[in-house]
XYZ file of C-alpha atoms in Angstrom:
245
model
C 12.887 -2.318 11.573
C 10.287 -2.295 8.736
C 10.430 -6.450 6.743
C 9.159 -6.166 2.952
C 6.725 -3.054 3.362
C 5.924 -0.631 5.552
C 8.073 2.202 7.074
C 9.928 1.585 10.044
C 9.412 2.427 13.933
C 9.834 5.228 16.081
C 11.700 4.434 19.420
C 12.393 6.920 22.832
C 15.010 6.241 24.594
C 14.293 8.870 27.408
C 15.747 9.160 31.218
C 15.460 11.869 34.141
C 18.250 13.511 33.155
C 21.362 11.580 31.980
C 22.010 9.771 29.097
C 23.815 6.255 28.888
C 23.162 4.400 25.252
C 25.197 1.381 24.717
C 23.185 -0.113 21.935
C 22.077 0.088 18.614
C 17.955 0.427 16.901
C 17.881 -1.653 13.712
C 15.296 0.919 12.557
C 15.778 0.251 8.376
C 13.201 -0.211 6.055
C 13.841 -2.053 2.584
C 10.879 -0.952 0.932
C 9.741 2.763 3.585
C 11.259 4.939 4.921
C 14.156 4.679 7.910
C 12.394 5.104 11.289
C 13.431 7.274 14.365
C 15.471 6.907 17.707
C 15.193 9.811 20.141
C 17.613 9.954 22.521
C 16.004 12.665 25.242
C 19.080 13.127 28.122
C 19.109 16.868 30.039
C 22.882 18.558 28.212
C 24.232 16.191 26.054
C 28.151 16.425 24.373
C 28.724 14.247 20.788
C 32.274 13.477 21.197
C 34.685 10.346 20.902
C 35.239 9.598 24.644
C 32.588 6.307 25.575
C 28.985 6.895 25.803
C 28.575 8.655 29.639
C 28.963 5.524 31.780
C 28.698 6.696 35.858
C 25.039 6.272 35.616
C 23.575 4.049 38.269
C 20.470 1.906 37.367
C 18.266 1.160 39.403
C 17.861 -3.130 39.462
C 14.414 -3.225 38.399
C 11.556 -1.363 36.640
C 10.590 1.185 36.718
C 14.600 2.368 36.638
C 15.434 4.881 37.673
C 18.849 7.169 36.334
C 20.916 8.797 38.953
C 24.354 10.223 37.983
C 27.669 12.004 39.385
C 28.452 13.835 36.032
C 25.238 15.851 34.535
C 25.537 16.388 31.540
C 25.435 13.095 29.552
C 28.099 11.717 26.767
C 27.206 10.195 23.329
C 29.711 8.527 21.576
C 30.604 9.697 17.824
C 30.671 5.605 17.065
C 27.275 4.757 18.573
C 25.627 7.866 17.034
C 27.255 6.798 13.597
C 26.526 3.038 14.197
C 22.358 3.953 14.982
C 22.389 6.711 11.594
C 24.038 3.735 9.316
C 20.109 1.783 10.881
C 17.396 5.410 10.798
C 17.144 8.062 11.908
C 18.594 9.618 15.081
C 16.632 12.686 17.598
C 18.627 13.976 20.302
C 16.644 16.026 22.069
C 17.575 17.933 25.884
C 15.346 19.396 28.325
C 16.258 22.695 30.423
C 15.517 20.014 33.718
C 17.674 21.090 37.317
C 19.940 18.481 36.382
C 21.247 20.238 33.237
C 23.877 22.980 33.621
C 23.858 24.504 31.087
C 19.770 24.340 30.669
C 19.538 21.403 28.046
C 22.548 21.993 25.225
C 24.117 19.873 22.290
C 27.903 19.969 21.756
C 28.985 19.424 19.176
C 32.200 18.358 20.158
C 34.362 16.276 17.518
C 33.345 14.930 14.177
C 30.549 13.122 13.378
C 29.564 11.400 9.067
C 27.433 9.351 7.549
C 26.951 7.819 3.776
C 23.182 7.514 3.760
C 20.016 9.851 2.830
C 18.929 9.425 7.137
C 18.314 12.102 8.928
C 20.391 13.581 12.091
C 17.573 16.215 14.221
C 19.130 18.120 17.069
C 16.530 19.565 19.305
C 18.017 21.524 21.842
C 16.033 23.967 24.823
C 18.695 26.092 25.395
C 21.749 26.837 22.377
C 23.158 23.886 19.930
C 26.984 24.430 19.561
C 28.999 22.744 16.175
C 32.177 22.599 17.703
C 33.257 19.712 14.767
C 32.526 18.532 11.653
C 29.289 17.149 10.802
C 29.760 15.369 7.347
C 26.711 13.892 5.882
C 27.155 14.732 2.136
C 23.071 12.616 0.622
C 21.897 13.040 4.176
C 19.907 15.561 6.595
C 20.990 17.766 8.869
C 17.936 18.836 11.617
C 18.500 21.751 14.159
C 16.295 23.106 16.079
C 16.529 25.210 19.280
C 14.289 26.777 21.912
C 15.662 29.473 23.952
C 19.235 30.086 22.195
C 21.763 30.032 19.322
C 22.638 27.908 16.705
C 26.786 28.190 16.621
C 29.587 27.320 15.195
C 33.452 27.661 15.923
C 35.880 24.905 13.839
C 32.939 22.897 12.727
C 31.785 22.380 9.096
C 29.040 21.112 7.916
C 28.950 18.881 5.139
C 24.583 17.570 3.899
C 22.266 17.607 1.106
C 20.218 19.651 3.209
C 20.142 21.368 6.338
C 17.043 23.011 8.291
C 17.727 25.390 10.815
C 15.622 27.005 13.133
C 16.154 29.033 16.223
C 12.448 30.108 17.802
C 14.152 32.797 20.137
C 17.522 33.038 18.776
C 20.140 33.597 16.139
C 21.354 30.712 13.259
C 25.251 31.624 13.063
C 25.929 28.805 10.341
C 29.426 30.689 9.520
C 32.101 28.237 8.921
C 33.369 29.023 5.419
C 33.767 25.455 4.941
C 30.085 24.839 4.521
C 29.412 22.752 2.022
C 25.537 22.851 2.336
C 23.021 22.164 -0.719
C 20.009 22.982 0.266
C 18.901 25.279 3.097
C 16.022 25.937 5.352
C 15.813 27.378 8.898
C 13.881 30.980 10.943
C 15.482 32.751 13.533
C 13.932 35.030 15.940
C 15.985 38.429 17.287
C 19.836 38.706 17.879
C 21.743 38.535 15.171
C 19.457 36.789 12.602
C 20.160 33.533 10.267
C 23.212 33.933 8.524
C 24.399 30.750 6.125
C 28.501 31.312 4.784
C 28.898 28.363 1.830
C 31.897 27.266 0.463
C 30.202 26.913 -2.483
C 26.598 27.769 -4.201
C 23.325 26.584 -2.573
C 19.781 26.342 -3.057
C 17.245 28.321 -0.290
C 13.880 25.626 -0.667
C 12.369 23.273 1.318
C 13.136 20.898 3.753
C 11.068 17.433 4.244
C 9.812 16.244 7.415
C 10.804 12.876 8.782
C 8.536 10.976 11.031
C 5.939 14.135 13.267
C 9.297 16.941 12.077
C 7.428 19.225 9.656
C 8.936 20.453 6.119
C 11.146 23.416 6.369
C 10.073 26.119 4.459
C 12.460 29.101 2.905
C 13.724 31.162 5.487
C 12.750 33.661 7.865
C 14.393 35.748 10.241
C 12.488 38.274 12.926
C 13.521 40.787 15.348
C 16.678 40.781 14.474
C 19.636 43.997 15.412
C 20.911 44.803 11.990
C 20.566 42.340 8.879
C 18.060 39.600 9.309
C 19.107 37.416 6.598
C 22.786 37.275 5.467
C 23.207 34.548 2.244
C 27.211 34.071 1.375
C 29.357 31.758 -1.274
C 32.298 34.117 -0.963
C 34.089 31.000 -2.919
C 32.468 30.625 -6.059
C 29.109 29.567 -7.524
C 24.774 30.494 -7.244
C 22.657 31.393 -4.641
C 18.900 30.204 -6.071
C 16.171 31.504 -4.172
C 13.306 28.538 -4.528
C 11.698 29.220 -1.755
C 10.598 32.771 0.292
C 13.505 34.284 1.906
C 12.207 36.890 4.584
C 14.282 39.203 6.385
C 11.448 41.226 8.265
């Protein structure tokens, strides 16, 4: 991490297609912004089980990563420990070793208590199948060629950006508790957020090399382009442009 001044740095942990991350990287900056750790596997499941252990690493550099299981596992414990120390980006690829083309699945609950950012960046889809809780933090979601979906995984966060460059955003869990939302969708069923209470459409700040996301933009949707609901209580505040064209 940074010392008396400055921001935390950037650390990339990439692999040939498999990922075995079992340590921590201190990216704190007491007098600045936290740094970012990039984890760069093929398909990945975020689960309560240990991080992938079937990875074989050659004894000397340059290191060659091989494994029998083409889908890597990142343990929730390792992820939460890292979020205590800085921002985290999990980015997947569509290499031949990725049976699902580069997906991210949240299979067990993830939570952190500070203002750091978890960014999930998938070549294909992102499936949130367990709760993500960051009352003071930011969740950044982006897919290149797939949808962002929820199934039994409500999101609680101070801010969420959700960008599906070639698919729909479907944050449809009625237990969502998101204070600030922004994002984009392209095609499919457009952009949907169902929230348990009031929320604002605005600007989710960027971090590192990730740009800020402003408002909601939905293009080429079948039917409604943008659906925003707070059926329980509270107001929906539109503080940035919403385009459902």
